[in-house]
Amino acid sequence: MNSYDVADIKKAKEGKLKIEWAEKHMPVLNLIREEFSRTKPLKGLTIGACLHVTTATANLMLALTAGGARVALCACNPLSTQDDIAASLAVDFGLNIYAIRGEDNKTYYRHIDAVLDMHPNITLDDGGDLIFILHKKRTKQLREIIGSNEETTTGVIRLKAMARDNALKVPALAVNYSKTKHMFDNRYGTGQSTIDGILRATNILLAGKKFVVAGYGWCGRGLAARARGMGAHVVVTEVDPVKALEAIMDGFEVMPIAKAAVIGDIFVTVTGNKSVITYNHIKKMKDGAILANSGHFNAEIEIEQLEKNTVRKRKMRPSADEFTLKDKSRRYVLAEGRLVNLAAAEGHPDEVMDMSFANQALACQWLLEHKGKLENRVYQLPDSVDWRIASLKLKAMGVGIDKLTAEQQKYLSSWQEGT
Ligand code: ADE
């Protein structure tokens, strides 16, 4: 018998259809799932996952279960759970699942504990919460862990800081470092789903707006490109001179956030850092400015400070709150400053999560194959996994590519041939 805590099991029927829809858009994960069903590489393992509870995640959980693992899942963000998917996983697929959209902080951590109560041997994090709680509160369980996968840039930053301080007590695998993850999920996934979240939350026209993107990592690059595609005038803010230069040569305007604050209509943070937009910046913004965050944590915009300086707060639409300041000017914050793409929309399309979660599934297998041989540091999957996933994706798309001839291979590996 599985255990679960979900919002409403009556939503299962709807959720099951959406999971099936997603499955059709995840060909690479499906192939891995078929292989896992035959070979059962994860037999005997318990996998604890703290991920966004979406259609894509559902299909990952089913692939891991097909591989023979016992799986327990909780949400990695209180606002990103799709309750119908959680219900279907509990009722139709017998998964141990603890996730309710809008859960309070106490419930959020109770759900993390419920997953850890299953004594996982491998953890899957998106943002590092499972591994963080294990290190902070449940240290005895650390010796049961073979390794821990991390999905996102923010989580990898945390893990690297832990490794640097010799505080990391398990091997960690940065799934985010796979090319078939960050170059597609972070760029095209965040690019599209962030715009999707903003539009669902506001129904505004992007054409002609000043659209400020804070951060020009892979997520920022994708978002800036997509916003430009919708006709917005995109301004980029950065702290890294190389990335700033890249943004300029990609055709965007670059300036400090304090300057952008005055001219922007829409602001989106995608940095993975805190206090990127401070109350001081917010104060300078135009009446009606819209603020959203698509980085993992809701720490990028100083919303607490904004709350403190607000004379009236109104919920204008399900994911859009209006804050009226003392001078009567208004600011609009989307999805409470949490990941706008998951809280106001459905996250990245399943087609892109196909590759991210193919990496997650193969990362579990890789950890098991290297059990006992790894140090407590941050690893990444070998290039061969990227090649395999990319080749399978191309095949599913019906795209052929060329092969090096023997002569070309020899040329590339020699140094004698000159001009
Ligand atoms: N992160 C971003 N989009 C996601 C999705 N659709 N499913 C799971 N995690 C995600």
mmCIF file of N, CA and C in Angstrom, residues 277-279 282 291-293 298-310 313 321 323 333-338:
data_model
loop_
_atom_site.group_PDB
_atom_site.id
_atom_site.type_symbol
_atom_site.label_atom_id
_atom_site.label_comp_id
_atom_site.label_asym_id
_atom_site.label_seq_id
_atom_site.Cartn_x
_atom_site.Cartn_y
_atom_site.Cartn_z
ATOM 1 N N ILE A 277 16.385 42.540 -7.038
ATOM 2 C CA ILE A 277 15.555 43.750 -7.109
ATOM 3 C C ILE A 277 15.195 44.114 -5.670
ATOM 4 N N THR A 278 15.745 45.215 -5.190
ATOM 5 C CA THR A 278 15.518 45.632 -3.802
ATOM 6 C C THR A 278 14.314 46.589 -3.743
ATOM 7 N N TYR A 279 13.899 46.914 -2.521
ATOM 8 C CA TYR A 279 12.787 47.863 -2.401
ATOM 9 C C TYR A 279 13.185 49.221 -2.971
ATOM 10 N N ILE A 282 12.426 49.043 -6.478
ATOM 11 C CA ILE A 282 10.962 48.990 -6.688
ATOM 12 C C ILE A 282 10.357 50.399 -6.571
ATOM 13 N N LEU A 291 6.400 42.807 -11.761
ATOM 14 C CA LEU A 291 7.611 42.096 -11.321
ATOM 15 C C LEU A 291 7.336 40.600 -11.222
ATOM 16 N N ALA A 292 8.282 39.817 -11.732
ATOM 17 C CA ALA A 292 8.154 38.364 -11.626
ATOM 18 C C ALA A 292 9.535 37.749 -11.444
ATOM 19 N N ASN A 293 9.532 36.527 -10.935
ATOM 20 C CA ASN A 293 10.789 35.809 -10.738
ATOM 21 C C ASN A 293 10.685 34.442 -11.394
ATOM 22 N N ASN A 298 12.279 32.292 -3.969
ATOM 23 C CA ASN A 298 11.549 33.562 -4.017
ATOM 24 C C ASN A 298 12.310 34.652 -3.258
ATOM 25 N N ALA A 299 13.640 34.624 -3.386
ATOM 26 C CA ALA A 299 14.463 35.586 -2.644
ATOM 27 C C ALA A 299 15.033 36.667 -3.561
ATOM 28 N N GLU A 300 14.723 36.581 -4.850
ATOM 29 C CA GLU A 300 15.375 37.489 -5.816
ATOM 30 C C GLU A 300 14.777 38.898 -5.768
ATOM 31 N N ILE A 301 13.492 38.990 -5.402
ATOM 32 C CA ILE A 301 12.823 40.293 -5.294
ATOM 33 C C ILE A 301 12.504 40.523 -3.819
ATOM 34 N N GLU A 302 12.804 41.714 -3.321
ATOM 35 C CA GLU A 302 12.562 41.994 -1.887
ATOM 36 C C GLU A 302 11.081 42.274 -1.632
ATOM 37 N N ILE A 303 10.305 41.200 -1.615
ATOM 38 C CA ILE A 303 8.849 41.361 -1.480
ATOM 39 C C ILE A 303 8.449 41.750 -0.051
ATOM 40 N N GLU A 304 9.194 41.218 0.919
ATOM 41 C CA GLU A 304 8.867 41.566 2.323
ATOM 42 C C GLU A 304 8.947 43.073 2.544
ATOM 43 N N GLN A 305 9.986 43.662 1.989
ATOM 44 C CA GLN A 305 10.156 45.117 2.114
ATOM 45 C C GLN A 305 9.035 45.860 1.405
ATOM 46 N N LEU A 306 8.660 45.326 0.247
ATOM 47 C CA LEU A 306 7.559 45.928 -0.512
ATOM 48 C C LEU A 306 6.274 45.867 0.326
ATOM 49 N N GLU A 307 6.014 44.701 0.926
ATOM 50 C CA GLU A 307 4.814 44.528 1.778
ATOM 51 C C GLU A 307 4.797 45.599 2.870
ATOM 52 N N LYS A 308 5.972 45.784 3.497
ATOM 53 C CA LYS A 308 6.069 46.724 4.627
ATOM 54 C C LYS A 308 5.740 48.152 4.200
ATOM 55 N N ASN A 309 6.011 48.469 2.962
ATOM 56 C CA ASN A 309 5.811 49.836 2.476
ATOM 57 C C ASN A 309 4.532 49.994 1.647
ATOM 58 N N THR A 310 3.648 49.042 1.809
ATOM 59 C CA THR A 310 2.421 49.043 1.014
ATOM 60 C C THR A 310 1.247 49.541 1.850
ATOM 61 N N LYS A 313 -3.086 46.230 -0.454
ATOM 62 C CA LYS A 313 -2.715 45.086 -1.295
ATOM 63 C C LYS A 313 -4.003 44.421 -1.789
ATOM 64 N N ASP A 321 -0.763 40.157 -7.768
ATOM 65 C CA ASP A 321 -1.105 40.993 -6.609
ATOM 66 C C ASP A 321 -0.708 42.433 -6.870
ATOM 67 N N PHE A 323 0.214 46.076 -5.308
ATOM 68 C CA PHE A 323 0.727 46.738 -4.109
ATOM 69 C C PHE A 323 0.652 48.245 -4.353
ATOM 70 N N VAL A 333 3.041 42.204 -8.499
ATOM 71 C CA VAL A 333 3.953 41.073 -8.321
ATOM 72 C C VAL A 333 3.217 39.805 -8.734
ATOM 73 N N LEU A 334 3.859 39.025 -9.598
ATOM 74 C CA LEU A 334 3.227 37.808 -10.096
ATOM 75 C C LEU A 334 3.638 36.604 -9.258
ATOM 76 N N ALA A 335 2.695 35.742 -8.995
ATOM 77 C CA ALA A 335 2.938 34.448 -8.323
ATOM 78 C C ALA A 335 3.732 34.590 -7.021
ATOM 79 N N GLU A 336 3.483 35.679 -6.310
ATOM 80 C CA GLU A 336 4.124 35.921 -5.006
ATOM 81 C C GLU A 336 5.646 35.919 -5.096
ATOM 82 N N GLY A 337 6.155 36.162 -6.276
ATOM 83 C CA GLY A 337 7.615 36.178 -6.453
ATOM 84 C C GLY A 337 8.211 34.784 -6.526
ATOM 85 N N ARG A 338 7.347 33.757 -6.570
ATOM 86 C CA ARG A 338 7.859 32.394 -6.765
ATOM 87 C C ARG A 338 7.944 32.131 -8.264
#
